[in-house]
CSV table of C-alpha atoms and ligand atoms in Angstrom, one decimal:
chain,number,residue,atom,x,y,z
A,1,MET,CA,60.0,107.5,206.8
A,2,ILE,CA,62.8,105.0,207.0
A,3,SER,CA,65.4,105.1,209.7
A,4,ALA,CA,69.1,105.7,209.2
A,5,GLN,CA,69.8,102.0,209.9
A,6,GLU,CA,67.2,100.9,207.3
A,7,ALA,CA,68.7,103.3,204.8
A,8,ARG,CA,72.2,102.0,205.3
A,9,ASN,CA,70.9,98.4,205.0
A,10,ILE,CA,69.2,99.2,201.7
A,11,ILE,CA,72.3,101.0,200.4
A,12,LEU,CA,74.7,98.3,201.4
A,13,SER,CA,72.6,95.5,200.1
A,14,SER,CA,72.1,97.3,196.7
A,15,VAL,CA,75.7,98.0,196.0
A,16,LYS,CA,78.1,95.4,194.7
A,17,PRO,CA,81.9,95.7,194.4
A,18,LEU,CA,83.2,96.9,191.0
A,19,SER,CA,85.4,94.7,188.9
A,20,THR,CA,89.0,93.7,189.8
A,21,ILE,CA,92.4,94.3,188.3
A,22,THR,CA,95.9,93.1,189.1
A,23,VAL,CA,98.4,95.7,190.0
A,24,SER,CA,102.0,95.6,191.2
A,25,LEU,CA,102.4,95.6,195.0
A,26,ALA,CA,104.0,99.1,194.8
A,27,ARG,CA,100.6,100.5,193.5
A,28,ALA,CA,98.3,98.5,195.7
A,29,ARG,CA,98.1,100.7,198.8
A,30,HIS,CA,94.6,101.8,199.9
A,31,TYR,CA,92.8,99.3,197.7
A,32,ALA,CA,91.0,96.2,198.9
A,33,VAL,CA,92.4,92.9,198.0
A,34,ALA,CA,90.1,90.9,195.7
A,35,GLU,CA,91.8,87.4,196.2
A,36,LYS,CA,92.2,85.4,199.3
A,37,ILE,CA,95.8,85.5,200.2
A,38,ILE,CA,97.2,82.1,201.2
A,39,SER,CA,100.8,81.9,202.3
A,40,GLY,CA,103.1,79.8,200.2
A,41,ASP,CA,105.9,80.1,202.7
A,42,ASP,CA,106.5,80.1,206.4
A,43,ILE,CA,107.3,83.5,207.9
A,44,PRO,CA,110.0,83.6,209.2
A,45,PRO,CA,111.2,81.0,206.7
A,46,PHE,CA,113.7,79.4,209.2
A,47,ASP,CA,114.5,79.3,212.9
A,48,ASN,CA,116.7,82.4,213.6
A,49,SER,CA,118.2,84.4,216.4
A,50,ALA,CA,116.2,87.2,218.1
A,51,MET,CA,119.4,88.6,219.6
A,52,ASP,CA,123.0,89.3,219.0
A,53,GLY,CA,124.7,86.7,221.2
A,54,TYR,CA,125.8,83.1,221.3
A,55,ALA,CA,124.0,80.0,220.0
A,56,VAL,CA,124.5,77.2,222.5
A,57,ARG,CA,123.2,73.8,223.6
A,58,TYR,CA,120.9,74.3,226.5
A,59,GLY,CA,122.3,71.3,228.3
A,60,ASP,CA,125.7,73.0,228.5
A,61,ILE,CA,124.6,76.2,230.2
A,62,LYS,CA,122.4,74.8,232.9
A,63,SER,CA,124.8,75.8,235.6
A,64,VAL,CA,126.6,79.1,235.2
A,65,PRO,CA,129.2,80.6,234.9
A,66,ILE,CA,130.6,78.3,232.4
A,67,GLU,CA,133.2,78.7,229.6
A,68,LEU,CA,132.5,77.5,226.1
A,69,THR,CA,134.6,77.3,223.0
A,70,VAL,CA,133.6,79.7,220.2
A,71,VAL,CA,133.7,77.7,217.0
A,72,GLY,CA,132.4,80.3,214.5
A,73,GLU,CA,130.6,83.5,213.8
A,74,ILE,CA,127.4,83.9,211.7
A,75,GLY,CA,125.8,87.1,210.6
A,76,ALA,CA,122.3,87.4,209.1
A,77,GLY,CA,122.1,85.6,205.8
A,78,VAL,CA,124.9,83.2,206.6
A,79,ILE,CA,124.6,79.4,207.2
A,80,PHE,CA,126.8,77.8,209.8
A,81,GLN,CA,128.6,74.8,208.3
A,82,GLY,CA,128.6,71.8,210.7
A,83,THR,CA,126.9,70.9,213.9
A,84,LEU,CA,127.4,72.4,217.3
A,85,GLN,CA,129.1,69.9,219.7
A,86,GLN,CA,129.2,69.7,223.5
A,87,ASN,CA,130.6,72.8,225.2
A,88,GLU,CA,130.7,74.8,221.9
A,89,ALA,CA,129.1,78.1,221.1
A,90,VAL,CA,128.7,80.1,217.9
A,91,SER,CA,128.7,83.9,217.9
A,92,ILE,CA,125.4,84.8,216.2
A,93,MET,CA,123.8,88.0,215.0
A,94,THR,CA,120.1,88.9,215.0
A,95,GLY,CA,118.3,87.2,212.1
A,96,ALA,CA,121.0,84.6,211.5
A,97,PRO,CA,119.8,81.0,211.1
A,98,ILE,CA,120.3,78.9,214.2
A,99,PRO,CA,123.1,76.4,213.7
A,100,ASP,CA,122.4,72.6,213.7
A,101,GLY,CA,122.8,71.3,217.2
A,102,ALA,CA,122.1,74.7,218.9
A,103,ASN,CA,118.8,75.2,220.7
A,104,THR,CA,119.1,78.3,222.7
A,105,VAL,CA,120.6,81.8,222.3
A,106,VAL,CA,122.4,83.6,225.1
A,107,PRO,CA,122.3,87.4,224.6
A,108,ILE,CA,125.8,89.1,224.4
A,109,GLU,CA,125.0,91.1,227.5
A,110,PHE,CA,124.9,87.9,229.6
A,111,THR,CA,128.4,86.8,228.4
A,112,GLU,CA,132.1,87.8,228.6
A,113,GLN,CA,134.7,87.0,225.9
A,114,THR,CA,137.7,85.5,227.8
A,115,ASP,CA,139.9,85.2,224.7
A,116,GLN,CA,139.6,84.9,220.9
A,117,SER,CA,137.9,81.5,221.0
A,118,ARG,CA,136.4,81.4,224.5
A,119,VAL,CA,133.2,82.9,225.9
A,120,LYS,CA,132.1,82.8,229.5
A,121,ILE,CA,128.3,82.5,230.0
A,122,LEU,CA,127.4,84.5,233.1
A,123,ARG,CA,123.7,84.1,233.3
A,124,ASN,CA,121.3,81.4,232.5
A,125,VAL,CA,118.4,81.6,230.0
A,126,SER,CA,115.6,79.1,229.6
A,127,PHE,CA,115.5,76.4,226.9
A,128,GLY,CA,114.8,77.7,223.4
A,129,GLU,CA,115.0,81.4,224.5
A,130,ASN,CA,115.8,84.1,221.9
A,131,ILE,CA,115.0,81.8,219.0
A,132,ARG,CA,112.3,83.0,216.5
A,133,ARG,CA,110.7,79.9,215.1
A,134,ALA,CA,110.0,79.2,211.4
A,135,GLY,CA,106.3,79.9,210.7
A,136,GLU,CA,105.8,81.6,214.1
A,137,ASP,CA,104.3,84.6,212.3
A,138,VAL,CA,102.6,82.9,209.3
A,139,LYS,CA,102.3,79.2,208.6
A,140,ARG,CA,102.6,78.0,205.1
A,141,GLY,CA,99.1,77.3,203.7
A,142,SER,CA,97.3,79.6,206.2
A,143,VAL,CA,95.0,82.5,205.1
A,144,VAL,CA,96.8,85.7,205.6
A,145,LEU,CA,94.3,88.2,204.2
A,146,ASP,CA,90.7,87.8,203.4
A,147,VAL,CA,88.9,89.2,200.4
A,148,GLY,CA,87.8,92.8,201.2
A,149,THR,CA,90.8,93.7,203.4
A,150,THR,CA,92.1,97.2,202.7
A,151,LEU,CA,95.8,97.2,202.0
A,152,ARG,CA,97.4,99.4,204.5
A,153,PRO,CA,101.2,99.7,204.7
A,154,GLN,CA,101.3,96.8,207.1
A,155,GLU,CA,99.3,94.5,204.8
A,156,LEU,CA,101.7,95.5,201.9
A,157,GLY,CA,104.6,94.5,204.2
A,158,VAL,CA,103.1,91.0,204.7
A,159,LEU,CA,102.5,90.6,201.0
A,160,ALA,CA,106.1,91.6,200.3
A,161,ALA,CA,107.3,89.1,202.9
A,162,LEU,CA,105.3,86.4,201.0
A,163,GLY,CA,106.9,87.5,197.7
A,164,LYS,CA,103.6,88.6,196.2
A,165,ASN,CA,104.7,91.3,193.8
A,166,PHE,CA,101.4,91.4,191.9
A,167,VAL,CA,98.0,91.4,193.7
A,168,GLN,CA,94.4,91.4,192.6
A,169,ILE,CA,92.5,94.4,193.9
A,170,TYR,CA,89.0,96.0,193.4
A,171,LYS,CA,89.0,98.9,191.1
A,172,PRO,CA,88.7,102.4,192.7
A,173,ALA,CA,85.3,104.0,192.0
A,174,ASN,CA,84.9,106.9,189.6
A,175,VAL,CA,82.6,109.4,191.2
A,176,ALA,CA,80.9,112.3,189.4
A,177,ILE,CA,79.9,115.3,191.4
A,178,LEU,CA,77.2,117.6,190.4
A,179,THR,CA,76.0,120.6,192.4
A,180,THR,CA,72.8,122.3,191.6
A,181,GLY,CA,71.2,125.7,192.4
A,182,ASP,CA,70.4,128.9,190.6
A,183,GLU,CA,72.1,130.8,193.4
A,184,VAL,CA,75.3,128.7,193.4
A,185,ILE,CA,78.3,130.2,191.6
A,186,ASP,CA,82.0,129.4,191.0
A,187,MET,CA,84.4,131.4,193.2
A,188,GLU,CA,86.0,132.9,190.1
A,189,ASN,CA,82.9,135.1,189.6
A,190,PRO,CA,82.1,138.1,191.8
A,191,LEU,CA,79.2,137.4,194.2
A,192,LYS,CA,76.0,139.2,193.1
A,193,PRO,CA,73.1,139.8,195.4
A,194,GLY,CA,71.3,136.5,196.3
A,195,GLU,CA,74.2,134.3,195.2
A,196,ILE,CA,76.5,132.0,197.3
A,197,ARG,CA,79.7,130.2,196.5
A,198,ASN,CA,79.9,126.5,195.8
A,199,SER,CA,81.3,125.2,199.0
A,200,ASN,CA,79.7,121.7,198.7
A,201,LEU,CA,81.7,120.9,195.6
A,202,TYR,CA,84.9,121.2,197.6
A,203,VAL,CA,83.6,119.2,200.6
A,204,LEU,CA,82.2,116.4,198.5
A,205,ARG,CA,85.2,116.2,196.3
A,206,GLY,CA,87.5,116.2,199.3
A,207,LEU,CA,85.5,113.4,201.0
A,208,SER,CA,85.5,111.3,197.8
A,209,GLU,CA,89.2,111.8,197.2
A,210,GLU,CA,90.0,110.9,200.8
A,211,LEU,CA,88.4,107.5,200.1
A,212,GLY,CA,90.7,107.1,197.0
A,213,CYS,CA,87.9,107.7,194.4
A,214,GLU,CA,88.6,109.3,191.1
A,215,VAL,CA,86.5,112.4,190.9
A,216,VAL,CA,84.8,113.9,187.8
A,217,ASP,CA,83.7,117.5,188.5
A,218,LEU,CA,80.5,118.1,186.5
A,219,GLY,CA,80.3,121.7,187.8
A,220,ASN,CA,77.1,123.4,188.9
A,221,ALA,CA,73.7,123.0,187.1
A,222,LYS,CA,71.2,125.8,187.4
A,223,ASP,CA,67.7,124.7,188.6
A,224,ASN,CA,66.7,123.9,185.1
A,225,ILE,CA,65.4,120.5,184.3
A,226,ASN,CA,67.1,120.2,180.9
A,227,GLU,CA,70.5,121.3,182.3
A,228,ILE,CA,70.2,118.9,185.2
A,229,ARG,CA,69.1,116.0,183.0
A,230,GLN,CA,72.0,116.6,180.6
A,231,LYS,CA,74.5,116.7,183.5
A,232,VAL,CA,73.0,113.7,185.2
A,233,ILE,CA,73.3,111.7,182.0
A,234,GLN,CA,76.9,112.7,181.8
A,235,GLY,CA,77.4,111.7,185.4
A,236,LEU,CA,76.1,108.3,184.8
A,237,GLU,CA,79.3,107.5,182.8
A,238,SER,CA,81.0,107.3,186.2
A,239,ASP,CA,80.4,104.4,188.7
A,240,ALA,CA,78.6,106.7,191.1
A,241,LEU,CA,77.0,110.1,190.8
A,242,ILE,CA,76.7,112.4,193.8
A,243,THR,CA,74.4,115.4,193.4
A,244,SER,CA,74.0,118.3,195.9
A,245,GLY,CA,70.8,120.3,196.3
A,246,GLY,CA,67.4,120.0,194.6
A,247,VAL,CA,66.1,117.0,196.5
A,248,SER,CA,63.5,118.6,198.8
A,249,VAL,CA,60.0,119.7,198.1
A,250,GLY,CA,60.7,123.1,196.6
A,251,LYS,CA,59.3,124.2,193.3
A,252,TYR,CA,62.8,124.0,191.7
A,253,ASP,CA,63.9,120.7,193.2
A,254,PHE,CA,64.4,118.7,190.0
A,255,ILE,CA,66.7,115.8,190.9
A,256,LYS,CA,64.1,113.2,191.7
A,257,LYS,CA,62.0,114.2,188.6
A,258,VAL,CA,65.1,113.7,186.4
A,259,LEU,CA,65.9,110.4,187.9
A,260,GLN,CA,62.3,109.2,187.4
A,261,GLU,CA,62.3,110.4,183.8
A,262,LEU,CA,65.5,108.4,183.3
A,263,ASN,CA,63.8,105.3,184.8
A,264,ALA,CA,66.2,105.1,187.8
A,265,GLU,CA,64.9,103.0,190.6
A,266,ILE,CA,64.6,105.5,193.5
A,267,LYS,CA,65.1,103.4,196.6
A,268,ILE,CA,65.3,106.1,199.2
A,269,GLN,CA,63.8,109.6,199.2
A,270,GLN,CA,63.8,110.6,202.8
A,271,VAL,CA,65.5,109.4,206.0
A,272,ASN,CA,64.4,110.0,209.6
A,273,ILE,CA,67.6,112.0,210.5
A,274,LYS,CA,68.6,115.5,211.3
A,275,PRO,CA,70.3,117.0,209.5
A,276,GLY,CA,69.9,115.3,206.1
A,277,LYS,CA,66.3,114.2,205.9
A,278,PRO,CA,65.9,114.8,202.1
A,279,PHE,CA,68.4,112.2,201.0
A,280,VAL,CA,67.9,110.3,197.8
A,281,PHE,CA,69.4,107.0,196.8
A,282,ALA,CA,68.8,105.5,193.4
A,283,LEU,CA,70.0,102.8,191.0
A,284,LEU,CA,70.2,102.9,187.3
A,285,GLY,CA,71.6,99.8,185.7
A,286,SER,CA,75.0,99.3,187.4
A,287,LYS,CA,75.2,102.9,188.4
A,288,THR,CA,74.7,104.2,191.9
A,289,ILE,CA,73.2,107.7,192.5
A,290,PHE,CA,73.1,109.7,195.7
A,291,GLY,CA,71.1,112.9,195.9
A,292,LEU,CA,72.3,114.9,198.8
A,293,PRO,CA,70.6,117.9,200.3
A,294,GLY,CA,72.1,121.3,199.5
A,295,ASN,CA,72.6,122.5,203.0
A,296,PRO,CA,76.4,122.1,203.7
A,297,VAL,CA,76.1,120.2,207.0
A,298,SER,CA,73.3,118.0,205.7
A,299,SER,CA,75.3,117.2,202.6
A,300,MET,CA,78.5,116.2,204.6
A,301,VAL,CA,76.5,114.2,207.2
A,302,THR,CA,74.7,112.2,204.6
A,303,PHE,CA,77.9,111.6,202.7
A,304,LEU,CA,79.6,110.3,205.8
A,305,HIS,CA,76.7,108.1,206.9
A,306,PHE,CA,75.4,106.8,203.6
A,307,VAL,CA,77.7,107.6,200.6
A,308,LYS,CA,80.9,106.6,202.3
A,309,PRO,CA,80.0,103.1,203.2
A,310,ALA,CA,78.5,102.7,199.7
A,311,LEU,CA,81.7,103.9,198.0
A,312,LEU,CA,83.7,101.6,200.3
A,313,LYS,CA,81.5,98.7,199.3
A,314,LEU,CA,81.9,99.6,195.6
A,315,MET,CA,85.6,99.5,196.1
A,316,GLY,CA,85.3,96.1,197.8
A,317,ARG,CA,86.6,97.6,201.1
A,318,THR,CA,84.3,95.5,203.4
A,319,SER,CA,86.9,95.4,206.2
A,320,GLU,CA,86.5,99.1,206.7
A,321,ILE,CA,82.7,99.1,206.6
A,322,GLU,CA,82.7,96.5,209.4
A,323,SER,CA,85.3,98.2,211.5
A,324,ASP,CA,83.4,101.6,211.4
A,325,LEU,CA,84.5,102.7,214.9
A,326,LYS,CA,82.1,104.3,217.4
A,327,ILE,CA,83.4,105.8,220.6
A,328,LYS,CA,81.5,106.1,223.9
A,329,ALA,CA,82.0,109.5,225.5
A,330,THR,CA,80.6,111.4,228.4
A,331,LEU,CA,78.4,114.3,227.3
A,332,VAL,CA,79.3,117.7,228.7
A,333,ASN,CA,76.2,119.6,227.8
A,334,GLU,CA,72.6,118.3,227.8
A,335,ILE,CA,70.8,117.6,224.6
A,336,LYS,CA,67.0,117.8,224.1
A,337,LYS,CA,65.0,116.9,221.1
A,338,SER,CA,61.4,115.9,220.6
A,339,ASP,CA,60.9,114.9,216.9
A,340,GLY,CA,61.9,111.2,217.1
A,341,LYS,CA,64.7,111.7,214.6
A,342,MET,CA,68.2,110.4,214.8
A,343,TYR,CA,70.5,113.4,215.3
A,344,PHE,CA,74.1,113.9,214.1
A,345,LEU,CA,75.4,116.8,216.1
A,346,ARG,CA,78.8,118.3,215.5
A,347,GLY,CA,80.9,117.6,218.6
A,348,ILE,CA,84.3,118.2,220.1
A,349,LEU,CA,85.7,115.0,221.5
A,350,GLU,CA,88.5,115.3,224.1
A,351,SER,CA,90.3,112.8,226.3
A,352,LYS,CA,90.6,114.0,229.9
A,353,ASN,CA,91.8,111.9,232.8
A,354,ARG,CA,91.7,108.7,230.6
A,355,GLU,CA,88.0,109.3,229.8
A,356,PHE,CA,86.5,110.7,226.6
A,357,THR,CA,84.2,113.7,226.9
A,358,VAL,CA,82.3,115.3,224.1
A,359,ARG,CA,80.6,118.7,223.8
A,360,SER,CA,78.5,120.3,221.2
A,361,THR,CA,80.2,122.8,218.9
A,362,GLY,CA,77.3,125.2,219.6
A,363,ALA,CA,74.6,126.2,217.2
A,364,GLN,CA,73.6,123.2,215.1
A,365,SER,CA,71.7,124.6,212.1
A,366,SER,CA,72.4,122.8,208.9
A,367,HIS,CA,73.7,125.9,207.1
A,368,LEU,CA,76.5,126.4,209.6
A,369,LEU,CA,79.5,125.1,207.6
A,370,THR,CA,81.9,126.2,210.4
A,371,SER,CA,80.2,123.9,212.9
A,372,LEU,CA,82.0,121.2,210.9
A,373,THR,CA,85.4,122.9,211.0
A,374,LYS,CA,85.2,123.2,214.8
A,375,ALA,CA,84.1,119.6,215.1
A,376,ASN,CA,86.2,116.4,215.3
A,377,CYS,CA,83.3,114.1,215.6
A,378,LEU,CA,79.5,113.6,215.1
A,379,ILE,CA,77.5,112.9,218.2
A,380,ILE,CA,74.8,110.3,217.3
A,381,ILE,CA,71.6,110.6,219.2
A,382,PRO,CA,69.2,107.7,218.5
A,383,GLU,CA,65.6,108.2,217.4
A,384,ASN,CA,64.0,107.2,220.7
A,385,LYS,CA,66.1,109.3,223.0
A,386,ASP,CA,64.5,112.7,223.7
A,387,MET,CA,66.7,113.9,226.5
A,388,ILE,CA,70.3,113.3,227.2
A,389,ASN,CA,71.7,114.8,230.4
A,390,ALA,CA,75.2,116.1,231.0
A,391,GLY,CA,77.2,113.2,232.3
A,392,ASP,CA,75.4,110.6,230.3
A,393,LYS,CA,77.2,108.4,227.8
A,394,VAL,CA,76.7,109.1,224.0
A,395,GLU,CA,78.1,107.5,220.9
A,396,VAL,CA,80.3,109.5,218.6
A,397,CYS,CA,82.0,108.8,215.3
A,398,LEU,CA,85.2,110.6,214.3
A,399,ILE,CA,85.2,112.9,211.3
B,1,AMP,P1,68.5,122.8,198.4
B,1,AMP,O1,68.8,121.5,198.9
B,1,AMP,O2,68.8,122.9,196.9
B,1,AMP,O3,67.1,123.3,198.7
B,1,AMP,O4,69.5,123.8,199.1
B,1,AMP,C1,69.4,124.0,200.5
B,1,AMP,C2,70.4,125.1,200.9
B,1,AMP,O5,71.7,124.7,200.7
B,1,AMP,C3,70.1,126.4,200.3
B,1,AMP,O6,70.3,127.4,201.2
B,1,AMP,C4,71.2,126.5,199.2
B,1,AMP,O7,71.5,127.8,198.9
B,1,AMP,C5,72.3,125.8,199.9
B,1,AMP,N1,73.2,125.2,198.9
B,1,AMP,C6,72.8,124.4,197.9
B,1,AMP,N2,73.9,124.0,197.1
B,1,AMP,C7,75.0,124.5,197.7
B,1,AMP,C8,76.4,124.4,197.5
B,1,AMP,N3,76.8,123.8,196.4
B,1,AMP,N4,77.2,125.0,198.3
B,1,AMP,C9,76.8,125.7,199.4
B,1,AMP,N5,75.5,125.8,199.7
B,1,AMP,C10,74.6,125.2,198.9
B,2,MG,MG1,68.5,124.3,195.5
């Protein structure tokens, strides 16, 4: 059986980003940029004042106090006409361009206006202080964003500063979700003996929507090979198909059979993890198929560990795959295992005395949906660790 790491490698190397489109900057948030952004301008575009104060010649204020003649006032957006001469100052506002001849700004707090056109400099500042230099933030011609960077509000701000009102992005993925099971019913119907409500649909849809995917809900298929085949074919109209249930070794587990019939290339059938061992990954043409186990915890864990990075890759969001944060925390309660699997335990991560601690949410069976609502992280226990004592460090990922 392959390891979680091997499974992730197979998935990430099989999935390629979808095509690209150009959208207005106002609609670009959350997508990955599909073009290398090279700055056509300096930011800031000109030397400007970082403070409200007086633009001066440094040579004039070396020994203080000293009185200077105020020869003008410039607000942001205004250009001073002329060149500052010896013992002159210009009243300047934050963001206003530095006048020719000036090389230093004295903050207003370090000055005293003696009359309409005189200012006394009370304290010295160093040469060039309080001037924001042209290109200090971004140099013209430099790479500002690499392909695959997700556009968060701050990236949008940089693109706006560069005047980039249209940007090429990777398309969001369409994701079809199909749950399976004779026992699974919609919540509109009364629960009959032996039936359960379809919680996985809401979890998987929520997780997909959180990633910015467009979700197509295919509903629930009974454990009937014809019904499953028909819905899977329908699901293949989307970029990715996620199924829940029917991937283990039970008599009515038909997902793999249907995928084989359709000539999909099944690349993964089982992974050495708990929960989530019967996880299927398949390709059919350009379509990506994920068969998740039906148990609610297994289905969420396999989504987070395998489907999420794949969907991010489909949407070109490589920066997020690479910055997948893991936190080291001190384990509160000991953990024992003996089956050589990688474990994903539901945990509660807390920050106490500037240190992260993590404890298990309690019982960990894969049918316990509320173990996920209590948790804010998954504790990851590697395959080769059988015993982890209280006080040892473990790795967790936030959920
Ligand atoms: P399966 O993977 O089909 O063998 O299902 C494993 C377990 O998950 C069974 O107890 C199912 O009843 C349960 N299950 C399957 N699908 C769902 C679903 N959509 N929502 C909640 N539980 C499910
Ligand atoms: Mg089933």
